[in-house]
Each structure stands twice: as structure tokens, then as C-alpha cells.
PDB file of C-alpha atoms in Angstrom:
ATOM      1  CA  MET A   9     -40.361   3.668 -22.535  1.00 43.00           C
ATOM      2  CA  LYS A  10     -40.460   6.412 -25.055  1.00 41.00           C
ATOM      3  CA  SER A  11     -38.901   8.782 -22.563  1.00 47.00           C
ATOM      4  CA  VAL A  12     -36.055   6.357 -21.920  1.00 38.00           C
ATOM      5  CA  ILE A  13     -35.403   6.029 -25.609  1.00 39.00           C
ATOM      6  CA  ALA A  14     -35.546   9.753 -26.125  1.00 44.00           C
ATOM      7  CA  MET A  15     -33.051  10.272 -23.224  1.00 42.00           C
ATOM      8  CA  THR A  16     -30.705   7.619 -24.690  1.00 41.00           C
ATOM      9  CA  VAL A  17     -30.816   9.310 -28.115  1.00 37.00           C
ATOM     10  CA  MET A  18     -30.100  12.738 -26.509  1.00 44.00           C
ATOM     11  CA  ILE A  19     -27.116  11.393 -24.590  1.00 43.00           C
ATOM     12  CA  ALA A  20     -25.721   9.689 -27.722  1.00 42.00           C
ATOM     13  CA  CYS A  21     -26.220  12.854 -29.866  1.00 44.00           C
ATOM     14  CA  GLY A  22     -24.526  14.990 -27.201  1.00 50.00           C
ATOM     15  CA  ALA A  23     -21.559  12.656 -27.027  1.00 47.00           C
ATOM     16  CA  ALA A  24     -21.263  12.591 -30.799  1.00 42.00           C
ATOM     17  CA  PHE A  25     -21.490  16.418 -30.966  1.00 44.00           C
ATOM     18  CA  ALA A  26     -18.692  16.773 -28.375  1.00 47.00           C
ATOM     19  CA  TRP A  27     -16.574  14.230 -30.288  1.00 39.00           C
ATOM     20  CA  MET A  28     -17.065  15.906 -33.698  1.00 39.00           C
ATOM     21  CA  HIS A  29     -17.142  19.554 -32.723  1.00 44.00           C
ATOM     22  CA  CYS A  30     -14.947  19.806 -29.605  1.00 45.00           C
ATOM     23  CA  ASP A  31     -11.951  18.057 -31.179  1.00 44.00           C
ATOM     24  CA  ILE A  32     -11.519  15.630 -28.224  1.00 41.00           C
ATOM     25  CA  PRO A  33     -11.835  11.879 -28.004  1.00 43.00           C
ATOM     26  CA  MET A  34     -15.043  10.554 -26.415  1.00 43.00           C
ATOM     27  CA  LEU A  35     -14.606   9.570 -22.728  1.00 44.00           C
ATOM     28  CA  ALA A  36     -14.028   5.871 -22.297  1.00 42.00           C
ATOM     29  CA  PHE A  37     -15.349   4.312 -19.115  1.00 44.00           C
ATOM     30  CA  SER A  38     -12.344   1.969 -19.058  1.00 48.00           C
ATOM     31  CA  LEU A  39      -9.872   4.889 -18.733  1.00 53.00           C
ATOM     32  CA  PRO A  40      -8.089   5.380 -15.442  1.00 62.00           C
ATOM     33  CA  ARG A  41      -9.755   7.965 -13.227  1.00 64.00           C
ATOM     34  CA  LYS A  42      -7.026  10.575 -13.683  1.00 69.00           C
ATOM     35  CA  GLN A  43      -7.171  10.324 -17.449  1.00 75.00           C
ATOM     36  CA  GLU A  44     -10.872  10.830 -17.326  1.00 74.00           C
ATOM     37  CA  THR A  45     -10.415  13.925 -15.184  1.00 74.00           C
ATOM     38  CA  GLN A  46      -7.838  15.342 -17.566  1.00 78.00           C
ATOM     39  CA  LEU A  47     -10.097  14.721 -20.590  1.00 81.00           C
ATOM     40  CA  MET A  48     -13.043  16.471 -18.866  1.00 78.00           C
ATOM     41  CA  GLN A  49     -10.822  19.406 -17.989  1.00 80.00           C
ATOM     42  CA  LYS A  50      -9.808  19.639 -21.673  1.00 83.00           C
ATOM     43  CA  MET A  51     -13.573  19.437 -22.635  1.00 81.00           C
ATOM     44  CA  VAL A  52     -14.366  22.432 -20.254  1.00 81.00           C
ATOM     45  CA  GLU A  53     -11.552  24.456 -21.761  1.00 83.00           C
ATOM     46  CA  GLN A  54     -12.677  23.722 -25.359  1.00 82.00           C
ATOM     47  CA  ILE A  55     -16.340  24.397 -24.624  1.00 82.00           C
ATOM     48  CA  ARG A  56     -15.360  27.707 -23.076  1.00 81.00           C
ATOM     49  CA  ASP A  57     -13.100  28.653 -25.967  1.00 84.00           C
ATOM     50  CA  ARG A  58     -15.672  27.743 -28.580  1.00 82.00           C
ATOM     51  CA  SER A  59     -18.371  29.555 -26.737  1.00 82.00           C
ATOM     52  CA  ASP A  60     -16.256  32.689 -26.426  1.00 84.00           C
ATOM     53  CA  ARG A  61     -15.458  32.658 -30.110  1.00 84.00           C
ATOM     54  CA  LEU A  62     -19.128  32.309 -31.157  1.00 82.00           C
ATOM     55  CA  SER A  63     -20.070  35.014 -28.660  1.00 84.00           C
ATOM     56  CA  ASP A  64     -17.566  37.407 -30.181  1.00 86.00           C
ATOM     57  CA  ARG A  65     -18.709  36.570 -33.682  1.00 85.00           C
ATOM     58  CA  PHE A  66     -22.407  37.011 -32.792  1.00 84.00           C
ATOM     59  CA  ALA A  67     -21.661  40.318 -31.097  1.00 85.00           C
ATOM     60  CA  ARG A  68     -19.759  41.637 -34.158  1.00 84.00           C
ATOM     61  CA  MET A  69     -22.568  40.489 -36.556  1.00 82.00           C
ATOM     62  CA  THR A  70     -25.463  41.994 -34.480  1.00 84.00           C
ATOM     63  CA  ASP A  71     -23.772  45.358 -34.318  1.00 85.00           C
ATOM     64  CA  ASN A  72     -25.224  45.853 -37.733  1.00 85.00           C
ATOM     65  CA  ALA A  73     -28.987  46.462 -37.686  1.00 88.00           C
ATOM     66  CA  ALA A  74     -29.636  44.581 -40.957  1.00 88.00           C
ATOM     67  CA  THR A  75     -27.582  41.558 -39.855  1.00 87.00           C
ATOM     68  CA  ARG A  76     -29.342  41.574 -36.452  1.00 84.00           C
ATOM     69  CA  ALA A  77     -32.727  41.603 -38.270  1.00 90.00           C
ATOM     70  CA  ILE A  78     -31.701  38.590 -40.289  1.00 89.00           C
ATOM     71  CA  CYS A  79     -30.591  36.724 -37.183  1.00 86.00           C
ATOM     72  CA  ASP A  80     -33.895  37.448 -35.532  1.00 87.00           C
ATOM     73  CA  ARG A  81     -35.931  36.422 -38.619  1.00 88.00           C
ATOM     74  CA  LEU A  82     -34.003  33.109 -39.000  1.00 88.00           C
ATOM     75  CA  GLY A  83     -34.226  32.309 -35.301  1.00 88.00           C
ATOM     76  CA  VAL A  84     -30.420  32.589 -34.883  1.00 86.00           C
ATOM     77  CA  SER A  85     -30.707  35.007 -31.950  1.00 86.00           C
ATOM     78  CA  ASN A  86     -32.939  32.608 -29.922  1.00 88.00           C
ATOM     79  CA  GLU A  87     -30.700  29.655 -30.750  1.00 88.00           C
ATOM     80  CA  PHE A  88     -27.644  31.547 -29.729  1.00 85.00           C
ATOM     81  CA  MET A  89     -29.185  32.380 -26.283  1.00 87.00           C
ATOM     82  CA  ARG A  90     -30.222  28.744 -25.840  1.00 86.00           C
ATOM     83  CA  VAL A  91     -26.786  27.354 -26.754  1.00 85.00           C
ATOM     84  CA  GLU A  92     -25.048  29.930 -24.561  1.00 85.00           C
ATOM     85  CA  GLU A  93     -27.242  28.817 -21.618  1.00 87.00           C
ATOM     86  CA  ASP A  94     -26.592  25.116 -22.268  1.00 86.00           C
ATOM     87  CA  ALA A  95     -22.827  25.741 -22.582  1.00 85.00           C
ATOM     88  CA  ARG A  96     -22.717  27.567 -19.221  1.00 85.00           C
ATOM     89  CA  ALA A  97     -24.711  24.722 -17.568  1.00 87.00           C
ATOM     90  CA  ALA A  98     -22.412  22.092 -19.146  1.00 83.00           C
ATOM     91  CA  ARG A  99     -19.273  23.844 -18.012  1.00 83.00           C
ATOM     92  CA  ALA A 100     -20.599  24.158 -14.473  1.00 86.00           C
ATOM     93  CA  GLN A 101     -21.590  20.433 -14.348  1.00 86.00           C
ATOM     94  CA  LEU A 102     -18.137  19.342 -15.651  1.00 82.00           C
ATOM     95  CA  VAL A 103     -16.301  21.594 -13.212  1.00 84.00           C
ATOM     96  CA  LYS A 104     -18.268  20.180 -10.351  1.00 86.00           C
ATOM     97  CA  LEU A 105     -17.611  16.603 -11.591  1.00 82.00           C
ATOM     98  CA  ILE A 106     -13.928  17.258 -11.977  1.00 81.00           C
ATOM     99  CA  ALA A 107     -13.806  18.536  -8.387  1.00 85.00           C
ATOM    100  CA  ASP A 108     -15.679  15.533  -7.160  1.00 86.00           C
ATOM    101  CA  LEU A 109     -13.309  13.167  -9.025  1.00 79.00           C
ATOM    102  CA  ARG A 110     -10.277  14.872  -7.524  1.00 82.00           C
ATOM    103  CA  LYS A 111     -11.804  14.631  -4.083  1.00 88.00           C
ATOM    104  CA  LEU A 112     -12.362  10.911  -4.684  1.00 84.00           C
ATOM    105  CA  GLU A 113      -8.772  10.458  -5.873  1.00 83.00           C
ATOM    106  CA  SER A 114      -7.485  12.017  -2.693  1.00 89.00           C
ATOM    107  CA  ALA A 115      -9.750   9.833  -0.559  1.00 90.00           C
ATOM    108  CA  LEU A 116      -8.610   6.699  -2.383  1.00 87.00           C
ATOM    109  CA  ASP A 117      -4.967   7.697  -2.027  1.00 88.00           C
ATOM    110  CA  GLU A 118      -5.564   8.081   1.758  1.00 92.00           C
ATOM    111  CA  VAL A 119      -7.068   4.668   1.819  1.00 91.00           C
ATOM    112  CA  GLU A 120      -3.991   3.171   0.144  1.00 89.00           C
ATOM    113  CA  ILE A 121      -1.699   4.906   2.605  1.00 91.00           C
ATOM    114  CA  VAL A 122      -3.659   3.682   5.612  1.00 92.00           C
ATOM    115  CA  ARG A 123      -3.832   0.167   4.176  1.00 90.00           C
ATOM    116  CA  ARG A 124      -0.104   0.143   3.572  1.00 89.00           C
ATOM    117  CA  ARG A 125       0.557   1.197   7.136  1.00 90.00           C
ATOM    118  CA  GLU A 126      -1.735  -1.610   8.405  1.00 91.00           C
ATOM    119  CA  ILE A 127       0.100  -4.233   6.300  1.00 89.00           C
ATOM    120  CA  ASP A 128       3.479  -2.879   7.508  1.00 91.00           C
ATOM    121  CA  ALA A 129       2.295  -3.037  11.090  1.00 92.00           C
ATOM    122  CA  GLN A 130       1.021  -6.641  10.600  1.00 90.00           C
ATOM    123  CA  VAL A 131       4.331  -7.770   9.103  1.00 91.00           C
ATOM    124  CA  ILE A 132       6.395  -6.107  11.796  1.00 93.00           C
ATOM    125  CA  ALA A 133       4.210  -7.570  14.549  1.00 92.00           C
ATOM    126  CA  ARG A 134       4.708 -11.023  12.977  1.00 91.00           C
ATOM    127  CA  MET A 135       8.474 -10.491  12.757  1.00 92.00           C
ATOM    128  CA  LYS A 136       8.719  -9.407  16.420  1.00 93.00           C
ATOM    129  CA  SER A 137       6.583 -12.348  17.490  1.00 92.00           C
ATOM    130  CA  ILE A 138       9.131 -14.910  16.135  1.00 93.00           C
ATOM    131  CA  THR A 139      12.020 -15.799  18.425  1.00 94.00           C
ATOM    132  CA  ILE A 140      15.138 -17.429  16.992  1.00 94.00           C
ATOM    133  CA  PRO A 141      16.839 -19.555  19.664  1.00 94.00           C
ATOM    134  CA  ARG A 142      20.241 -19.453  17.969  1.00 94.00           C
ATOM    135  CA  LEU A 143      21.509 -17.325  15.147  1.00 93.00           C
ATOM    136  CA  SER A 144      24.828 -18.165  13.662  1.00 92.00           C
ATOM    137  CA  ILE A 145      25.927 -17.037  10.174  1.00 90.00           C
ATOM    138  CA  GLY A 146      29.507 -17.958   9.401  1.00 81.00           C
ATOM    139  CA  PRO A 147      32.057 -16.134   7.248  1.00 83.00           C
ATOM    140  CA  ASP A 148      31.758 -18.841   4.560  1.00 82.00           C
ATOM    141  CA  GLU A 149      28.059 -18.110   4.003  1.00 89.00           C
ATOM    142  CA  THR A 150      26.526 -15.384   1.843  1.00 88.00           C
ATOM    143  CA  ILE A 151      23.783 -12.849   2.362  1.00 89.00           C
ATOM    144  CA  ILE A 152      21.479 -15.230   0.446  1.00 90.00           C
ATOM    145  CA  ASP A 153      22.272 -17.966   2.856  1.00 91.00           C
ATOM    146  CA  ALA A 154      21.449 -15.664   5.767  1.00 92.00           C
ATOM    147  CA  ILE A 155      18.149 -14.672   4.179  1.00 92.00           C
ATOM    148  CA  GLU A 156      17.277 -18.309   3.505  1.00 92.00           C
ATOM    149  CA  PHE A 157      17.933 -19.074   7.225  1.00 92.00           C
ATOM    150  CA  LEU A 158      15.433 -16.362   8.213  1.00 93.00           C
ATOM    151  CA  LYS A 159      12.870 -17.566   5.675  1.00 92.00           C
ATOM    152  CA  LYS A 160      13.025 -21.048   7.140  1.00 91.00           C
ATOM    153  CA  ALA A 161      12.817 -19.749  10.689  1.00 91.00           C
ATOM    154  CA  SER A 162       9.578 -17.891   9.796  1.00 90.00           C
ATOM    155  CA  LYS A 163       8.059 -21.104   8.525  1.00 89.00           C
ATOM    156  CA  GLU A 164       8.984 -23.105  11.623  1.00 86.00           C
ATOM    157  CA  THR A 165       6.767 -20.956  13.837  1.00 84.00           C
ATOM    158  CA  PRO A 166       2.965 -20.885  13.879  1.00 84.00           C
ATOM    159  CA  GLY A 167       1.518 -18.486  11.338  1.00 80.00           C
ATOM    160  CA  ARG A 168       2.323 -17.479   7.789  1.00 82.00           C
ATOM    161  CA  GLY A 169       5.944 -17.663   6.573  1.00 86.00           C
ATOM    162  CA  ILE A 170       7.685 -14.465   5.495  1.00 90.00           C
ATOM    163  CA  SER A 171       8.835 -14.080   1.944  1.00 90.00           C
ATOM    164  CA  PHE A 172      11.955 -12.304   0.738  1.00 91.00           C
ATOM    165  CA  VAL A 173      13.294 -10.676  -2.334  1.00 91.00           C
ATOM    166  CA  TYR A 174      16.930  -9.750  -2.745  1.00 90.00           C
ATOM    167  CA  ARG A 175      17.996  -6.902  -4.967  1.00 88.00           C
ATOM    168  CA  GLY A 176      21.640  -6.133  -5.372  1.00 79.00           C
ATOM    169  CA  PRO A 177      24.834  -6.786  -7.446  1.00 69.00           C
ATOM    170  CA  VAL A 178      25.801 -10.377  -8.238  1.00 60.00           C
ATOM    171  CA  ALA A 179      29.473 -11.202  -9.061  1.00 49.00           C
ATOM    172  CA  ASP A 180      29.817 -12.988 -12.427  1.00 48.00           C
ATOM    173  CA  THR A 181      32.745 -15.265 -11.956  1.00 41.00           C
ATOM    174  CA  ASN A 182      33.046 -15.937 -15.677  1.00 44.00           C
ATOM    175  CA  SER A 183      33.413 -12.321 -16.748  1.00 41.00           C
ATOM    176  CA  GLY A 184      34.679 -10.747 -13.506  1.00 41.00           C
ATOM    177  CA  GLU A 185      31.931  -8.178 -13.726  1.00 44.00           C
ATOM    178  CA  GLU A 186      29.011  -7.390 -11.488  1.00 45.00           C
ATOM    179  CA  ASN A 187      25.304  -7.485 -12.495  1.00 49.00           C
ATOM    180  CA  ASP A 188      22.261  -6.205 -10.772  1.00 50.00           C
ATOM    181  CA  SER A 189      19.928  -8.998  -9.681  1.00 50.00           C
ATOM    182  CA  GLU A 190      16.586  -9.319  -8.087  1.00 55.00           C
ATOM    183  CA  ASN A 191      15.708 -12.779  -6.826  1.00 52.00           C
ATOM    184  CA  ASP A 192      12.978 -14.534  -4.950  1.00 54.00           C
ATOM    185  CA  VAL A 193      15.095 -16.033  -2.275  1.00 50.00           C
ATOM    186  CA  GLY A 194      14.387 -19.778  -1.830  1.00 42.00           C
ATOM    187  CA  GLU A 195      13.661 -20.362  -5.530  1.00 40.00           C
ATOM    188  CA  ALA A 196      16.281 -20.123  -8.298  1.00 36.00           C
ATOM    189  CA  CYS A 197      18.710 -18.240  -6.076  1.00 41.00           C
ATOM    190  CA  VAL A 198      19.390 -20.870  -3.454  1.00 39.00           C
ATOM    191  CA  LYS A 199      18.758 -24.023  -5.418  1.00 38.00           C
ATOM    192  CA  GLU A 200      22.139 -23.690  -7.089  1.00 39.00           C
ATOM    193  CA  GLU A 201      25.089 -23.625  -4.687  1.00 41.00           C
ATOM    194  CA  SER A 202      27.308 -22.103  -7.331  1.00 41.00           C
ATOM    195  CA  MET A 203      24.757 -19.308  -7.769  1.00 46.00           C
ATOM    196  CA  SER A 204      24.671 -18.574  -4.034  1.00 52.00           C
ATOM    197  CA  ALA A 205      28.453 -18.284  -4.054  1.00 51.00           C
ATOM    198  CA  HIS A 206      28.299 -15.262  -6.325  1.00 63.00           C
ATOM    199  CA  PHE A 207      26.629 -13.082  -3.621  1.00 74.00           C
ATOM    200  CA  ARG A 208      28.202 -10.992  -0.909  1.00 71.00           C
ATOM    201  CA  ARG A 209      29.828 -13.055   1.862  1.00 81.00           C
ATOM    202  CA  MET A 210      28.800 -12.408   5.406  1.00 86.00           C
ATOM    203  CA  PRO A 211      30.990 -11.676   8.399  1.00 90.00           C
ATOM    204  CA  GLN A 212      30.416 -13.811  11.521  1.00 91.00           C
ATOM    205  CA  VAL A 213      27.022 -12.999  13.030  1.00 92.00           C
ATOM    206  CA  SER A 214      25.862 -14.682  16.223  1.00 93.00           C
ATOM    207  CA  ALA A 215      23.054 -14.197  18.655  1.00 94.00           C
ATOM    208  CA  ALA A 216      20.780 -16.216  20.977  1.00 94.00           C
ATOM    209  CA  ASP A 217      17.086 -15.743  21.735  1.00 94.00           C
ATOM    210  CA  ILE A 218      16.753 -12.964  19.309  1.00 94.00           C
ATOM    211  CA  SER A 219      13.557 -11.804  17.585  1.00 95.00           C
ATOM    212  CA  PHE A 220      13.168 -12.238  13.866  1.00 95.00           C
ATOM    213  CA  TYR A 221      12.945  -8.487  13.512  1.00 95.00           C
ATOM    214  CA  ASP A 222      16.274  -7.900  15.345  1.00 95.00           C
ATOM    215  CA  ALA A 223      17.938 -10.742  13.543  1.00 94.00           C
ATOM    216  CA  LEU A 224      17.102  -9.289  10.139  1.00 95.00           C
ATOM    217  CA  THR A 225      18.302  -5.961  11.201  1.00 94.00           C
ATOM    218  CA  LEU A 226      21.523  -7.390  12.579  1.00 94.00           C
ATOM    219  CA  ILE A 227      22.218  -9.371   9.405  1.00 93.00           C
ATOM    220  CA  CYS A 228      21.529  -6.453   7.153  1.00 92.00           C
ATOM    221  CA  ASN A 229      23.694  -4.086   9.136  1.00 91.00           C
ATOM    222  CA  ALA A 230      26.563  -6.621   9.131  1.00 90.00           C
ATOM    223  CA  ALA A 231      26.209  -7.161   5.408  1.00 88.00           C
ATOM    224  CA  GLY A 232      25.849  -3.473   4.522  1.00 88.00           C
ATOM    225  CA  CYS A 233      22.339  -3.941   3.233  1.00 90.00           C
ATOM    226  CA  ARG A 234      18.975  -2.416   3.994  1.00 91.00           C
ATOM    227  CA  TRP A 235      15.553  -3.983   4.288  1.00 94.00           C
ATOM    228  CA  GLU A 236      12.012  -2.705   3.878  1.00 93.00           C
ATOM    229  CA  ILE A 237       8.517  -4.017   3.620  1.00 92.00           C
ATOM    230  CA  ALA A 238       7.336  -3.987  -0.002  1.00 87.00           C
ATOM    231  CA  ASP A 239       3.838  -3.319  -1.246  1.00 75.00           C
ATOM    232  CA  VAL A 240       2.474  -6.783  -1.032  1.00 77.00           C
ATOM    233  CA  GLY A 241       3.961  -7.518   2.424  1.00 79.00           C
ATOM    234  CA  PHE A 242       7.244  -9.313   1.579  1.00 88.00           C
ATOM    235  CA  ILE A 243      10.665  -8.211   2.781  1.00 92.00           C
ATOM    236  CA  LEU A 244      12.827  -6.527   0.164  1.00 92.00           C
ATOM    237  CA  VAL A 245      16.588  -6.709   1.013  1.00 92.00           C
ATOM    238  CA  THR A 246      18.670  -4.283  -1.056  1.00 90.00           C
ATOM    239  CA  ASP A 247      22.418  -4.160  -1.411  1.00 84.00           C
ATOM    240  CA  ASP A 248      23.505  -0.894  -3.153  1.00 75.00           C
ATOM    241  CA  SER A 249      27.195  -1.464  -2.618  1.00 68.00           C
ATOM    242  CA  ASN A 250      29.704  -3.453  -4.611  1.00 54.00           C
ATOM    243  CA  VAL A 251      30.194  -7.276  -4.076  1.00 44.00           C
ATOM    244  CA  SER A 252      33.218  -7.987  -1.941  1.00 44.00           C
ATOM    245  CA  ASP A 253      34.963 -11.270  -1.766  1.00 40.00           C
TER     246      ASP A 253
END
């Protein structure tokens, strides 16, 4: 028990010393991993700088025999050697820890990339498994109407429905200007017919026995839009061009 208490006190004293004498904030466990790495790198640099300054000062002082004798008599020489050894050990440990953290960051980045690829593959497989018997989007309908058609088609087949988000310009009929908009299709966007009328109008698009994947690609090509699978697995349809009547 006493050893545990002693160890805790030593750690606390060491952290307090670093905070007061190294001019850096104490490491917070809640900080993001990259910020922790940056703070530790700063700690290594400041420990090295302070150690170098003290080494230079001690070397200058001990060049004089009288001053060297005083350092020996007061125990400064032994204390200097001990601190120098501790500083070297601390720097080595921090450098190793920084390297380990960076290795972990790279590994976690790779996990995210692989997981993203898996999600994309699952969504694409789901899209290709859905067959739409008849696709017909008329010239009086908008890109939002076409996306809503696809959304309903995904719900009419076994399995989870596919969600969409549209991002693109919306014509403001009151001001005659265009505004950027991002809408969860099937919610506020399609509930109001007047709202839907503000979006890009589609040319005639027709097909029979077409997969959901090919239907979405056909619609986006006809409307001058592009689609991609977003981070959480929904389809993001983007229109970067101007709204045309």
C-alpha cells in the first residue's frame, strides 16, 4: 500500500514539475490522440532545450576550480549527473511513446479506410440487387421527384431502404436567385410540392428491368448530377451546375 501511495505521489510531483518548469500544459487524457502526440513532442523538445542550457551553464561554472569545489561540497555535481540521466531516460521514453502513437494512428486510419470500403461494397451490392421493373421520369418532374422514386423503390424490396441527401442549387422563385441547399429527400424537401418545383427539371428518362444502381446512374447523368456513397452509407446526390427551367 505504501509503495502504491509513494508511486502516485511521484507521478503527481513529476507532472507538476513538468507543468511548472517546462512551460507546457499538462497532458489531458481527454485530448484527441494527435494533440497528445503534439504535446509530447513539445515536451521532448523543451526537456532537451532545458537540459542543454543547464549542461552549458554547469560546464562553464565547473571550469573554475573554486566553483567546482563548491558544487562538489553542496552536492550539486551529483545532482546534476542524476538529473541529466533522468532527462535522457525521459526523452527516450517519450520519443518511443510518440512513435508508438503515430504507429497506432496509422493503423486506425487503415481500419477506417477498410471499413469505408466495406460499407461502400455493401451499399453497392444492395443497389445492384434491386431491380426496378419500370423507370419513367417525365419532363414535368424534378431531380427530387426522381430521387424520391428511387427511395420508394428501395423500400419496396426486401432489405433496408436506401437514404438520399441532395446537395445543389435551389431556384428561389420569389427573388429570382439561386441558393445552395442540402436536403434529406423524403422529408421537408418532397412534402411541399411548391418546394419540389424549385429544383432542376428532368428530361424524359425511361427504362425497363433496370437495376437500382444503373437507374441512379442514368438519372444523374440525365440531370447533370453526380452521386457518391457518403460516410454513413447514404447516397449523396450533388448538382454543381446552375438550375435550368
